[in-house]
Amino acid sequence: MQSVHGGRKVAARRDHVTADLPSRARLSESSRSRFDARRHIMAFFTHHVCRGLSSSAVRNVAIKHLTVIGGGQMGAGIAQVAASTGHSVTLVDTNGEILKKAVKGIEGNLKRVAKKKFSDKPESGEEFIQKALQNVSTSTDAAAVVQGSDLVVEAIVENLKVKQDIFSGLDKLAPAHTIFASNTSSLSITDIASSTSRLDRFAGLHFFNPVPVMKLVEVIGTSATSQETLDCLLNFSKVLGKTPVSCKDTPGFIVNRLLLPYIIEAIRMYERGHGSKEDIDIAMKLGCGYPMGPLELADYVGLDTMKFIMDYWSAANPENPSFAQSESLNKLVAEGKFGKKTGEGFYKYK
Ligand code: CAA
């Protein structure tokens, strides 16, 4: 395994997982099944080698083992998806109880996936669940497990200082080739990365909730992230079965920069009495084909998270009306009504 450091002059790139395979359509039936088996093995059994051509040399790094920091909904979801695509994952949280809950949640979600994927073969479903669970271990000590990691993905509270402290500590312990990535929804990747000495191997890797279901991953590069690192993360996302998009390190990247002002405007419409919350949600579901209405989605994302992001952005851009404060959001958060996770937000949940 080699380092992914290097320049940005990438003359030619290819998807290393499948680039050497012939077109499937031209193969006979038996060759096709060998082709599929080979592709499956390549994707799922860690022959995922990320390649980039720098001006001086070809550099490879294989993501076989990852450490996920944060046992909340996002961290557990990332761990689940990585484990079920054949990666070995250590899920880290300082709280052992959170880790227990996370593993239980992963097991439950794997059952949902298996039920759908192996509806006519329950024994294959059980095998899938057990294999994925075997790939997950937990730890309360990131420093003790990071030495074996090719990738560290952080999915903890949206607090710049806390994220910087974690990465700064791990930077001294992780191998040189290890890529660091933050799943932050709103903070600057450049700011988080500045606490480390591996700026070329630092990027954003932003997943969406629920991670096992949502197909998108935003891969965010700073001005210092190397092309090899970005290529590696783009390919890794594909191996996870996701569709990655490349983003600049701008507030909210692509999705949240559009989604949050939309949700906040819906909340303001509700405050102004333009429609009931139910009608606003129904309107966007049936009028635009969205799976959830904006207020329902705010509850799902978490009103505390929404408020944190809006406060952070409005402090940085006080003149931007899209980021202005919302009275009802502030009130609900002050009352501890964070949405679905606390049982009440704009709506009540059993
Ligand atoms: N793990 C595995 N599978 C899951 C799951 C999970 N955690 N949650 C749901 N599913 C599966 C279900 O098993 C079900 O599968 P089938 O259709 O095969 O039966 C499917 O997803 C649909 O689930 P449900 O029937 O329970 O419920 P639903 O149809 O109402 O869908 C939903 C739920 C997938 C969450 C859907 O409402 C949806 O897509 N909502 C929008 C979510 C969204 O916009 N997420 C982005 C939030 S923004 C964000 O995350 C970024 C940020 O930084 C703030």
mmCIF file of C-alpha atoms and ligand atoms in Angstrom:
data_model
loop_
_atom_site.group_PDB
_atom_site.id
_atom_site.type_symbol
_atom_site.label_atom_id
_atom_site.label_comp_id
_atom_site.label_asym_id
_atom_site.label_seq_id
_atom_site.Cartn_x
_atom_site.Cartn_y
_atom_site.Cartn_z
ATOM 1 C CA MET A 1 0.000 0.000 0.000
ATOM 2 C CA GLN A 2 1.344 3.377 -0.847
ATOM 3 C CA SER A 3 0.639 6.938 -0.023
ATOM 4 C CA VAL A 4 -1.956 8.999 -1.798
ATOM 5 C CA HIS A 5 0.054 12.194 -1.540
ATOM 6 C CA GLY A 6 0.845 13.867 -4.710
ATOM 7 C CA GLY A 7 0.213 16.543 -7.269
ATOM 8 C CA ARG A 8 -3.031 17.400 -8.987
ATOM 9 C CA LYS A 9 -1.750 16.856 -12.534
ATOM 10 C CA VAL A 10 -3.779 13.839 -13.425
ATOM 11 C CA ALA A 11 -3.172 13.092 -17.078
ATOM 12 C CA ALA A 12 -5.558 10.189 -17.350
ATOM 13 C CA ARG A 13 -7.876 8.499 -14.924
ATOM 14 C CA ARG A 14 -9.956 5.368 -15.051
ATOM 15 C CA ASP A 15 -12.191 3.380 -12.836
ATOM 16 C CA HIS A 16 -9.695 0.824 -11.632
ATOM 17 C CA VAL A 17 -12.354 -1.589 -10.445
ATOM 18 C CA THR A 18 -13.687 -2.326 -13.905
ATOM 19 C CA ALA A 19 -11.371 -0.668 -16.416
ATOM 20 C CA ASP A 20 -9.613 -3.878 -17.434
ATOM 21 C CA LEU A 21 -12.818 -5.816 -17.958
ATOM 22 C CA PRO A 22 -14.236 -6.371 -21.447
ATOM 23 C CA SER A 23 -17.743 -5.161 -22.313
ATOM 24 C CA ARG A 24 -20.218 -7.488 -20.559
ATOM 25 C CA ALA A 25 -22.653 -7.361 -23.460
ATOM 26 C CA ARG A 26 -20.182 -9.042 -25.822
ATOM 27 C CA LEU A 27 -19.650 -12.089 -23.589
ATOM 28 C CA SER A 28 -21.223 -15.543 -23.714
ATOM 29 C CA GLU A 29 -23.541 -16.615 -20.863
ATOM 30 C CA SER A 30 -20.827 -18.540 -18.973
ATOM 31 C CA SER A 31 -18.273 -15.791 -19.476
ATOM 32 C CA ARG A 32 -20.855 -13.301 -18.311
ATOM 33 C CA SER A 33 -21.345 -15.079 -15.009
ATOM 34 C CA ARG A 34 -17.523 -15.268 -14.568
ATOM 35 C CA PHE A 35 -17.410 -11.568 -15.447
ATOM 36 C CA ASP A 36 -20.071 -10.760 -12.849
ATOM 37 C CA ALA A 37 -18.364 -12.927 -10.231
ATOM 38 C CA ARG A 38 -15.045 -11.235 -10.924
ATOM 39 C CA ARG A 39 -16.554 -7.778 -10.730
ATOM 40 C CA HIS A 40 -18.374 -8.725 -7.537
ATOM 41 C CA ILE A 41 -15.209 -10.053 -5.955
ATOM 42 C CA MET A 42 -13.266 -6.991 -7.037
ATOM 43 C CA ALA A 43 -15.792 -4.647 -5.566
ATOM 44 C CA PHE A 44 -16.629 -6.483 -2.406
ATOM 45 C CA PHE A 45 -13.415 -8.128 -1.336
ATOM 46 C CA THR A 46 -11.250 -5.091 -1.055
ATOM 47 C CA HIS A 47 -9.545 -5.188 -4.421
ATOM 48 C CA HIS A 48 -10.760 -1.655 -4.515
ATOM 49 C CA VAL A 49 -7.611 0.162 -5.435
ATOM 50 C CA CYS A 50 -7.817 3.853 -5.985
ATOM 51 C CA ARG A 51 -5.400 4.988 -8.598
ATOM 52 C CA GLY A 52 -4.269 8.352 -9.625
ATOM 53 C CA LEU A 53 -1.488 9.349 -11.957
ATOM 54 C CA SER A 54 0.632 12.104 -10.552
ATOM 55 C CA SER A 55 3.306 13.815 -12.578
ATOM 56 C CA SER A 56 5.966 11.637 -11.003
ATOM 57 C CA ALA A 57 4.494 8.229 -10.255
ATOM 58 C CA VAL A 58 1.449 6.059 -10.055
ATOM 59 C CA ARG A 59 0.238 5.906 -6.478
ATOM 60 C CA ASN A 60 -2.233 3.423 -5.077
ATOM 61 C CA VAL A 61 -4.148 3.142 -1.884
ATOM 62 C CA ALA A 62 -6.611 0.392 -1.046
ATOM 63 C CA ILE A 63 -9.445 1.170 1.347
ATOM 64 C CA LYS A 64 -9.875 -2.056 3.260
ATOM 65 C CA HIS A 65 -10.357 -0.871 6.780
ATOM 66 C CA LEU A 66 -12.076 2.262 7.931
ATOM 67 C CA THR A 67 -12.642 3.899 11.252
ATOM 68 C CA VAL A 68 -15.922 5.746 11.682
ATOM 69 C CA ILE A 69 -15.895 8.266 14.530
ATOM 70 C CA GLY A 70 -19.341 8.858 16.024
ATOM 71 C CA GLY A 71 -21.940 6.193 16.824
ATOM 72 C CA GLY A 72 -24.993 8.343 16.057
ATOM 73 C CA GLN A 73 -27.420 7.866 13.196
ATOM 74 C CA MET A 74 -24.983 8.977 10.481
ATOM 75 C CA GLY A 75 -21.918 7.155 11.826
ATOM 76 C CA ALA A 76 -23.886 3.937 12.299
ATOM 77 C CA GLY A 77 -25.353 4.262 8.801
ATOM 78 C CA ILE A 78 -21.926 4.756 7.220
ATOM 79 C CA ALA A 79 -20.563 1.787 9.195
ATOM 80 C CA GLN A 80 -23.503 -0.366 8.068
ATOM 81 C CA VAL A 81 -23.073 0.410 4.386
ATOM 82 C CA ALA A 82 -19.284 -0.053 4.491
ATOM 83 C CA ALA A 83 -19.580 -3.353 6.386
ATOM 84 C CA SER A 84 -22.211 -4.725 4.032
ATOM 85 C CA THR A 85 -19.962 -3.982 1.043
ATOM 86 C CA GLY A 86 -17.103 -6.050 2.476
ATOM 87 C CA HIS A 87 -15.064 -3.448 4.343
ATOM 88 C CA SER A 88 -13.843 -3.937 7.854
ATOM 89 C CA VAL A 89 -15.140 -1.092 10.011
ATOM 90 C CA THR A 90 -14.393 0.060 13.526
ATOM 91 C CA LEU A 91 -17.116 2.280 14.903
ATOM 92 C CA VAL A 92 -15.821 4.602 17.592
ATOM 93 C CA ASP A 93 -17.669 6.590 20.218
ATOM 94 C CA THR A 94 -16.634 7.715 23.676
ATOM 95 C CA ASN A 95 -19.916 6.354 25.012
ATOM 96 C CA GLY A 96 -20.143 2.551 25.125
ATOM 97 C CA GLU A 97 -23.940 2.653 25.463
ATOM 98 C CA ILE A 98 -24.226 4.615 22.198
ATOM 99 C CA LEU A 99 -22.080 1.980 20.512
ATOM 100 C CA LYS A 100 -24.332 -0.822 21.785
ATOM 101 C CA LYS A 101 -27.381 1.038 20.488
ATOM 102 C CA ALA A 102 -25.638 1.672 17.162
ATOM 103 C CA VAL A 103 -24.823 -2.007 16.636
ATOM 104 C CA LYS A 104 -28.387 -2.970 17.517
ATOM 105 C CA GLY A 105 -29.645 -0.389 15.031
ATOM 106 C CA ILE A 106 -27.279 -1.671 12.337
ATOM 107 C CA GLU A 107 -28.552 -5.218 12.901
ATOM 108 C CA GLY A 108 -32.147 -4.057 12.621
ATOM 109 C CA ASN A 109 -31.479 -2.108 9.446
ATOM 110 C CA LEU A 110 -29.512 -5.004 7.924
ATOM 111 C CA LYS A 111 -32.581 -7.171 8.513
ATOM 112 C CA ARG A 112 -34.693 -4.657 6.559
ATOM 113 C CA VAL A 113 -32.173 -4.696 3.708
ATOM 114 C CA ALA A 114 -31.906 -8.514 3.748
ATOM 115 C CA LYS A 115 -35.678 -8.953 3.772
ATOM 116 C CA LYS A 116 -35.912 -6.913 0.599
ATOM 117 C CA LYS A 117 -32.754 -8.130 -1.150
ATOM 118 C CA PHE A 118 -33.169 -11.815 -0.372
ATOM 119 C CA SER A 119 -36.959 -12.038 -0.138
ATOM 120 C CA ASP A 120 -37.029 -15.517 -1.710
ATOM 121 C CA LYS A 121 -33.800 -16.764 -0.044
ATOM 122 C CA PRO A 122 -33.991 -16.132 3.718
ATOM 123 C CA GLU A 123 -30.847 -18.211 4.401
ATOM 124 C CA SER A 124 -28.816 -15.975 2.032
ATOM 125 C CA GLY A 125 -30.298 -12.999 3.848
ATOM 126 C CA GLU A 126 -29.129 -14.387 7.182
ATOM 127 C CA GLU A 127 -25.655 -15.004 5.733
ATOM 128 C CA PHE A 128 -25.566 -11.398 4.435
ATOM 129 C CA ILE A 129 -26.485 -10.068 7.886
ATOM 130 C CA GLN A 130 -23.909 -12.194 9.706
ATOM 131 C CA LYS A 131 -21.120 -11.331 7.248
ATOM 132 C CA ALA A 132 -21.834 -7.621 7.583
ATOM 133 C CA LEU A 133 -21.997 -7.820 11.382
ATOM 134 C CA GLN A 134 -18.673 -9.684 11.462
ATOM 135 C CA ASN A 135 -17.129 -6.738 9.624
ATOM 136 C CA VAL A 136 -18.127 -4.301 12.369
ATOM 137 C CA SER A 137 -16.172 -3.836 15.568
ATOM 138 C CA THR A 138 -16.493 -1.059 18.121
ATOM 139 C CA SER A 139 -14.117 0.898 20.300
ATOM 140 C CA THR A 140 -14.237 3.794 22.724
ATOM 141 C CA ASP A 141 -10.630 4.703 21.919
ATOM 142 C CA ALA A 142 -9.982 6.107 18.437
ATOM 143 C CA ALA A 143 -6.258 6.420 19.131
ATOM 144 C CA ALA A 144 -6.002 2.675 19.715
ATOM 145 C CA VAL A 145 -7.617 1.653 16.428
ATOM 146 C CA VAL A 146 -6.556 4.259 13.893
ATOM 147 C CA GLN A 147 -3.186 2.637 13.103
ATOM 148 C CA GLY A 148 -4.868 0.023 10.943
ATOM 149 C CA SER A 149 -7.113 2.425 9.038
ATOM 150 C CA ASP A 150 -6.964 3.413 5.412
ATOM 151 C CA LEU A 151 -9.752 5.922 5.918
ATOM 152 C CA VAL A 152 -11.118 7.776 8.938
ATOM 153 C CA VAL A 153 -14.625 9.169 8.535
ATOM 154 C CA GLU A 154 -15.778 11.521 11.264
ATOM 155 C CA ALA A 155 -19.517 11.894 11.899
ATOM 156 C CA ILE A 156 -19.757 13.610 15.277
ATOM 157 C CA VAL A 157 -21.418 16.747 16.615
ATOM 158 C CA GLU A 158 -21.179 19.852 14.407
ATOM 159 C CA ASN A 159 -18.564 21.587 16.530
ATOM 160 C CA LEU A 160 -15.452 22.811 14.744
ATOM 161 C CA LYS A 161 -13.179 22.747 17.793
ATOM 162 C CA VAL A 162 -14.196 19.188 18.753
ATOM 163 C CA LYS A 163 -13.654 17.964 15.193
ATOM 164 C CA GLN A 164 -10.290 19.732 14.965
ATOM 165 C CA ASP A 165 -9.147 18.235 18.269
ATOM 166 C CA ILE A 166 -10.052 14.713 17.172
ATOM 167 C CA PHE A 167 -8.347 14.995 13.796
ATOM 168 C CA SER A 168 -5.299 16.736 15.215
ATOM 169 C CA GLY A 169 -4.805 13.876 17.708
ATOM 170 C CA LEU A 170 -5.355 11.151 15.111
ATOM 171 C CA ASP A 171 -3.048 12.862 12.627
ATOM 172 C CA LYS A 172 -0.088 12.012 14.838
ATOM 173 C CA LEU A 173 -1.081 8.339 15.100
ATOM 174 C CA ALA A 174 -2.547 7.350 11.735
ATOM 175 C CA PRO A 175 -0.329 5.928 9.002
ATOM 176 C CA ALA A 176 0.844 8.360 6.323
ATOM 177 C CA HIS A 177 -1.443 6.894 3.653
ATOM 178 C CA THR A 178 -4.633 7.249 5.736
ATOM 179 C CA ILE A 179 -7.219 9.586 4.285
ATOM 180 C CA PHE A 180 -9.204 11.726 6.716
ATOM 181 C CA ALA A 181 -12.767 12.711 5.848
ATOM 182 C CA SER A 182 -15.472 14.637 7.641
ATOM 183 C CA ASN A 183 -19.183 14.010 7.203
ATOM 184 C CA THR A 184 -19.939 17.564 8.312
ATOM 185 C CA SER A 185 -23.168 19.048 6.926
ATOM 186 C CA SER A 186 -22.219 22.664 7.290
ATOM 187 C CA LEU A 187 -18.700 23.365 8.517
ATOM 188 C CA SER A 188 -15.789 24.254 6.299
ATOM 189 C CA ILE A 189 -13.637 21.255 5.405
ATOM 190 C CA THR A 190 -10.664 23.618 5.052
ATOM 191 C CA ASP A 191 -11.137 24.767 8.647
ATOM 192 C CA ILE A 192 -11.404 21.222 10.007
ATOM 193 C CA ALA A 193 -8.399 20.040 7.965
ATOM 194 C CA SER A 194 -6.257 22.934 9.189
ATOM 195 C CA SER A 195 -5.739 21.090 12.476
ATOM 196 C CA THR A 196 -3.772 18.362 10.661
ATOM 197 C CA SER A 197 -0.613 18.084 8.621
ATOM 198 C CA ARG A 198 -2.258 15.955 5.907
ATOM 199 C CA LEU A 199 -4.053 18.641 3.929
ATOM 200 C CA ASP A 200 -3.673 16.706 0.652
ATOM 201 C CA ARG A 201 -5.311 13.645 2.240
ATOM 202 C CA PHE A 202 -8.220 15.488 3.805
ATOM 203 C CA ALA A 203 -11.669 15.843 2.227
ATOM 204 C CA GLY A 204 -15.378 15.955 2.946
ATOM 205 C CA LEU A 205 -17.446 12.780 2.533
ATOM 206 C CA HIS A 206 -21.049 13.789 3.077
ATOM 207 C CA PHE A 207 -23.716 11.095 3.365
ATOM 208 C CA PHE A 208 -27.485 11.587 3.650
ATOM 209 C CA ASN A 209 -29.993 10.283 6.142
ATOM 210 C CA PRO A 210 -30.986 7.432 6.113
ATOM 211 C CA VAL A 211 -27.531 6.430 4.869
ATOM 212 C CA PRO A 212 -28.472 2.884 3.782
ATOM 213 C CA VAL A 213 -31.251 4.285 1.574
ATOM 214 C CA MET A 214 -30.019 7.610 0.203
ATOM 215 C CA LYS A 215 -27.885 7.083 -2.885
ATOM 216 C CA LEU A 216 -25.903 10.299 -2.841
ATOM 217 C CA VAL A 217 -22.471 11.048 -1.414
ATOM 218 C CA GLU A 218 -20.942 14.502 -1.742
ATOM 219 C CA VAL A 219 -17.152 14.356 -2.098
ATOM 220 C CA ILE A 220 -15.754 17.722 -1.100
ATOM 221 C CA GLY A 221 -12.272 18.845 -1.987
ATOM 222 C CA THR A 222 -10.450 21.821 -0.539
ATOM 223 C CA SER A 223 -7.828 23.726 -2.513
ATOM 224 C CA ALA A 224 -5.232 21.446 -0.884
ATOM 225 C CA THR A 225 -6.916 18.054 -1.357
ATOM 226 C CA SER A 226 -4.960 15.973 -3.864
ATOM 227 C CA GLN A 227 -6.653 14.586 -6.952
ATOM 228 C CA GLU A 228 -5.603 11.085 -5.820
ATOM 229 C CA THR A 229 -7.507 11.532 -2.573
ATOM 230 C CA LEU A 230 -10.598 12.762 -4.407
ATOM 231 C CA ASP A 231 -10.424 9.907 -6.919
ATOM 232 C CA CYS A 232 -10.037 7.441 -4.097
ATOM 233 C CA LEU A 233 -13.115 8.761 -2.286
ATOM 234 C CA LEU A 234 -15.172 8.939 -5.488
ATOM 235 C CA ASN A 235 -14.341 5.309 -6.216
ATOM 236 C CA PHE A 236 -14.885 4.255 -2.622
ATOM 237 C CA SER A 237 -18.366 5.836 -2.717
ATOM 238 C CA LYS A 238 -19.169 3.814 -5.832
ATOM 239 C CA VAL A 239 -17.995 0.606 -4.148
ATOM 240 C CA LEU A 240 -20.434 1.431 -1.348
ATOM 241 C CA GLY A 241 -23.165 1.410 -4.004
ATOM 242 C CA LYS A 242 -23.585 5.188 -3.875
ATOM 243 C CA THR A 243 -23.475 7.849 -6.548
ATOM 244 C CA PRO A 244 -20.862 10.469 -5.691
ATOM 245 C CA VAL A 245 -20.827 14.093 -6.819
ATOM 246 C CA SER A 246 -17.827 16.407 -6.583
ATOM 247 C CA CYS A 247 -18.308 19.586 -4.574
ATOM 248 C CA LYS A 248 -16.335 22.661 -3.694
ATOM 249 C CA ASP A 249 -15.808 23.552 -0.053
ATOM 250 C CA THR A 250 -18.591 26.150 0.026
ATOM 251 C CA PRO A 251 -21.295 26.455 2.758
ATOM 252 C CA GLY A 252 -23.673 23.509 2.494
ATOM 253 C CA PHE A 253 -21.808 22.094 -0.530
ATOM 254 C CA ILE A 254 -24.575 21.350 -3.082
ATOM 255 C CA VAL A 255 -27.502 19.717 -1.295
ATOM 256 C CA ASN A 256 -27.724 21.626 1.969
ATOM 257 C CA ARG A 257 -27.057 24.974 0.271
ATOM 258 C CA LEU A 258 -30.312 24.373 -1.625
ATOM 259 C CA LEU A 259 -32.218 22.279 0.907
ATOM 260 C CA LEU A 260 -31.897 24.375 4.049
ATOM 261 C CA PRO A 261 -33.074 27.709 2.597
ATOM 262 C CA TYR A 262 -35.998 25.774 1.056
ATOM 263 C CA ILE A 263 -36.966 24.246 4.414
ATOM 264 C CA ILE A 264 -36.501 27.543 6.253
ATOM 265 C CA GLU A 265 -38.683 29.347 3.725
ATOM 266 C CA ALA A 266 -41.375 26.689 4.246
ATOM 267 C CA ILE A 267 -41.154 27.281 8.012
ATOM 268 C CA ARG A 268 -41.475 31.034 7.406
ATOM 269 C CA MET A 269 -44.552 30.427 5.207
ATOM 270 C CA TYR A 270 -46.056 28.451 8.078
ATOM 271 C CA GLU A 271 -45.194 31.302 10.504
ATOM 272 C CA ARG A 272 -46.837 33.828 8.174
ATOM 273 C CA GLY A 273 -49.932 31.659 7.947
ATOM 274 C CA HIS A 274 -49.661 30.972 4.204
ATOM 275 C CA GLY A 275 -50.788 27.429 4.873
ATOM 276 C CA SER A 276 -51.035 24.867 7.651
ATOM 277 C CA LYS A 277 -47.929 22.739 8.177
ATOM 278 C CA GLU A 278 -49.852 19.729 6.900
ATOM 279 C CA ASP A 279 -50.904 21.559 3.723
ATOM 280 C CA ILE A 280 -47.396 22.884 3.056
ATOM 281 C CA ASP A 281 -46.049 19.334 3.370
ATOM 282 C CA ILE A 282 -48.794 17.799 1.232
ATOM 283 C CA ALA A 283 -48.277 20.505 -1.395
ATOM 284 C CA MET A 284 -44.585 19.741 -1.827
ATOM 285 C CA LYS A 285 -45.098 15.967 -1.705
ATOM 286 C CA LEU A 286 -47.869 15.870 -4.267
ATOM 287 C CA GLY A 287 -46.883 18.935 -6.256
ATOM 288 C CA CYS A 288 -43.213 18.082 -6.621
ATOM 289 C CA GLY A 289 -43.063 14.353 -5.921
ATOM 290 C CA TYR A 290 -40.829 14.789 -2.864
ATOM 291 C CA PRO A 291 -40.944 11.833 -0.446
ATOM 292 C CA MET A 292 -41.358 14.174 2.543
ATOM 293 C CA GLY A 293 -42.701 17.689 2.899
ATOM 294 C CA PRO A 294 -40.308 20.398 4.173
ATOM 295 C CA LEU A 295 -41.559 20.531 7.778
ATOM 296 C CA GLU A 296 -41.646 16.754 8.020
ATOM 297 C CA LEU A 297 -38.106 16.700 6.643
ATOM 298 C CA ALA A 298 -36.968 19.336 9.146
ATOM 299 C CA ASP A 299 -38.211 17.053 11.950
ATOM 300 C CA TYR A 300 -36.440 14.112 10.309
ATOM 301 C CA VAL A 301 -33.097 15.923 9.921
ATOM 302 C CA GLY A 302 -33.398 17.282 13.502
ATOM 303 C CA LEU A 303 -34.433 20.817 14.422
ATOM 304 C CA ASP A 304 -31.323 21.230 16.582
ATOM 305 C CA THR A 305 -29.150 20.368 13.574
ATOM 306 C CA MET A 306 -31.166 22.724 11.355
ATOM 307 C CA LYS A 307 -30.784 25.565 13.872
ATOM 308 C CA PHE A 308 -27.090 24.926 14.345
ATOM 309 C CA ILE A 309 -26.456 25.112 10.608
ATOM 310 C CA MET A 310 -28.598 28.224 10.084
ATOM 311 C CA ASP A 311 -26.989 30.030 13.061
ATOM 312 C CA TYR A 312 -23.515 29.219 11.770
ATOM 313 C CA TRP A 313 -24.287 30.377 8.248
ATOM 314 C CA SER A 314 -26.142 33.523 9.309
ATOM 315 C CA ALA A 315 -23.227 34.507 11.590
ATOM 316 C CA ALA A 316 -20.877 34.125 8.634
ATOM 317 C CA ASN A 317 -23.281 35.801 6.140
ATOM 318 C CA PRO A 318 -25.521 38.159 8.154
ATOM 319 C CA GLU A 319 -26.633 40.011 5.024
ATOM 320 C CA ASN A 320 -28.016 36.859 3.314
ATOM 321 C CA PRO A 321 -31.818 36.715 3.906
ATOM 322 C CA SER A 322 -31.900 32.969 3.118
ATOM 323 C CA PHE A 323 -30.011 32.372 6.367
ATOM 324 C CA ALA A 324 -32.122 34.654 8.610
ATOM 325 C CA GLN A 325 -33.411 33.362 11.977
ATOM 326 C CA SER A 326 -36.733 31.533 12.250
ATOM 327 C CA GLU A 327 -38.820 32.251 15.337
ATOM 328 C CA SER A 328 -40.643 28.921 15.476
ATOM 329 C CA LEU A 329 -37.460 26.912 14.873
ATOM 330 C CA ASN A 330 -35.739 28.778 17.730
ATOM 331 C CA LYS A 331 -38.743 28.219 20.018
ATOM 332 C CA LEU A 332 -39.027 24.478 19.355
ATOM 333 C CA VAL A 333 -35.295 23.965 19.888
ATOM 334 C CA ALA A 334 -35.399 26.003 23.140
ATOM 335 C CA GLU A 335 -38.168 23.660 24.338
ATOM 336 C CA GLY A 336 -36.041 20.605 23.553
ATOM 337 C CA LYS A 337 -38.350 19.593 20.687
ATOM 338 C CA PHE A 338 -35.783 18.493 18.144
ATOM 339 C CA GLY A 339 -38.121 16.545 15.854
ATOM 340 C CA LYS A 340 -38.468 12.825 15.330
ATOM 341 C CA LYS A 341 -35.555 11.889 17.600
ATOM 342 C CA THR A 342 -37.110 13.521 20.686
ATOM 343 C CA GLY A 343 -40.695 12.535 19.839
ATOM 344 C CA GLU A 344 -41.825 16.068 18.973
ATOM 345 C CA GLY A 345 -40.953 18.878 16.606
ATOM 346 C CA PHE A 346 -43.366 20.457 14.174
ATOM 347 C CA TYR A 347 -45.242 17.160 14.541
ATOM 348 C CA LYS A 348 -45.680 14.694 17.396
ATOM 349 C CA TYR A 349 -44.267 11.159 17.048
ATOM 350 C CA LYS A 350 -45.238 8.140 19.108
HETATM 351 N N1 CAA B 1 -31.956 1.346 6.754
HETATM 352 C C1 CAA B 1 -32.290 0.522 5.768
HETATM 353 N N2 CAA B 1 -33.419 0.656 5.038
HETATM 354 C C2 CAA B 1 -34.245 1.670 5.373
HETATM 355 C C3 CAA B 1 -33.963 2.588 6.405
HETATM 356 C C4 CAA B 1 -32.751 2.391 7.100
HETATM 357 N N3 CAA B 1 -32.387 3.213 8.083
HETATM 358 N N4 CAA B 1 -34.976 3.497 6.470
HETATM 359 C C5 CAA B 1 -35.842 3.171 5.516
HETATM 360 N N5 CAA B 1 -35.399 2.081 4.865
HETATM 361 C C6 CAA B 1 -36.021 1.431 3.713
HETATM 362 C C7 CAA B 1 -37.235 0.647 4.115
HETATM 363 O O1 CAA B 1 -36.904 -0.673 4.471
HETATM 364 C C8 CAA B 1 -38.083 0.697 2.867
HETATM 365 O O2 CAA B 1 -37.633 -0.271 1.937
HETATM 366 P P1 CAA B 1 -38.693 -0.915 0.907
HETATM 367 O O3 CAA B 1 -39.270 0.214 0.122
HETATM 368 O O4 CAA B 1 -37.856 -1.815 0.110
HETATM 369 O O5 CAA B 1 -39.687 -1.596 1.777
HETATM 370 C C9 CAA B 1 -37.744 2.064 2.260
HETATM 371 O O6 CAA B 1 -36.505 2.470 2.844
HETATM 372 C C10 CAA B 1 -38.791 3.060 2.569
HETATM 373 O O7 CAA B 1 -38.942 3.133 3.975
HETATM 374 P P2 CAA B 1 -40.339 3.183 4.744
HETATM 375 O O8 CAA B 1 -41.358 2.357 4.016
HETATM 376 O O9 CAA B 1 -40.098 2.895 6.180
HETATM 377 O O10 CAA B 1 -40.768 4.694 4.721
HETATM 378 P P3 CAA B 1 -40.929 5.699 3.542
HETATM 379 O O11 CAA B 1 -41.389 5.072 2.296
HETATM 380 O O12 CAA B 1 -41.723 6.778 4.148
HETATM 381 O O13 CAA B 1 -39.441 6.215 3.282
HETATM 382 C C11 CAA B 1 -37.586 7.576 3.659
HETATM 383 C C12 CAA B 1 -38.646 6.722 4.292
HETATM 384 C C13 CAA B 1 -36.591 6.699 2.867
HETATM 385 C C14 CAA B 1 -36.844 8.247 4.811
HETATM 386 C C15 CAA B 1 -38.258 8.613 2.686
HETATM 387 O O14 CAA B 1 -39.308 9.277 3.329
HETATM 388 C C16 CAA B 1 -37.296 9.653 2.172
HETATM 389 O O15 CAA B 1 -36.553 9.410 1.231
HETATM 390 N N6 CAA B 1 -37.330 10.841 2.792
HETATM 391 C C17 CAA B 1 -36.430 11.945 2.425
HETATM 392 C C18 CAA B 1 -35.136 11.772 3.161
HETATM 393 C C19 CAA B 1 -34.187 12.852 2.851
HETATM 394 O O16 CAA B 1 -34.456 13.824 2.165
HETATM 395 N N7 CAA B 1 -32.974 12.696 3.394
HETATM 396 C C20 CAA B 1 -31.962 13.722 3.287
HETATM 397 C C21 CAA B 1 -31.989 14.528 4.516
HETATM 398 S S1 CAA B 1 -30.819 15.824 4.409
HETATM 399 C C22 CAA B 1 -29.424 15.146 4.989
HETATM 400 O O17 CAA B 1 -29.337 14.035 5.419
HETATM 401 C C23 CAA B 1 -28.253 16.022 4.874
HETATM 402 C C24 CAA B 1 -27.855 16.810 6.008
HETATM 403 O O18 CAA B 1 -26.689 17.023 6.150
HETATM 404 C C25 CAA B 1 -28.809 17.474 6.909
#
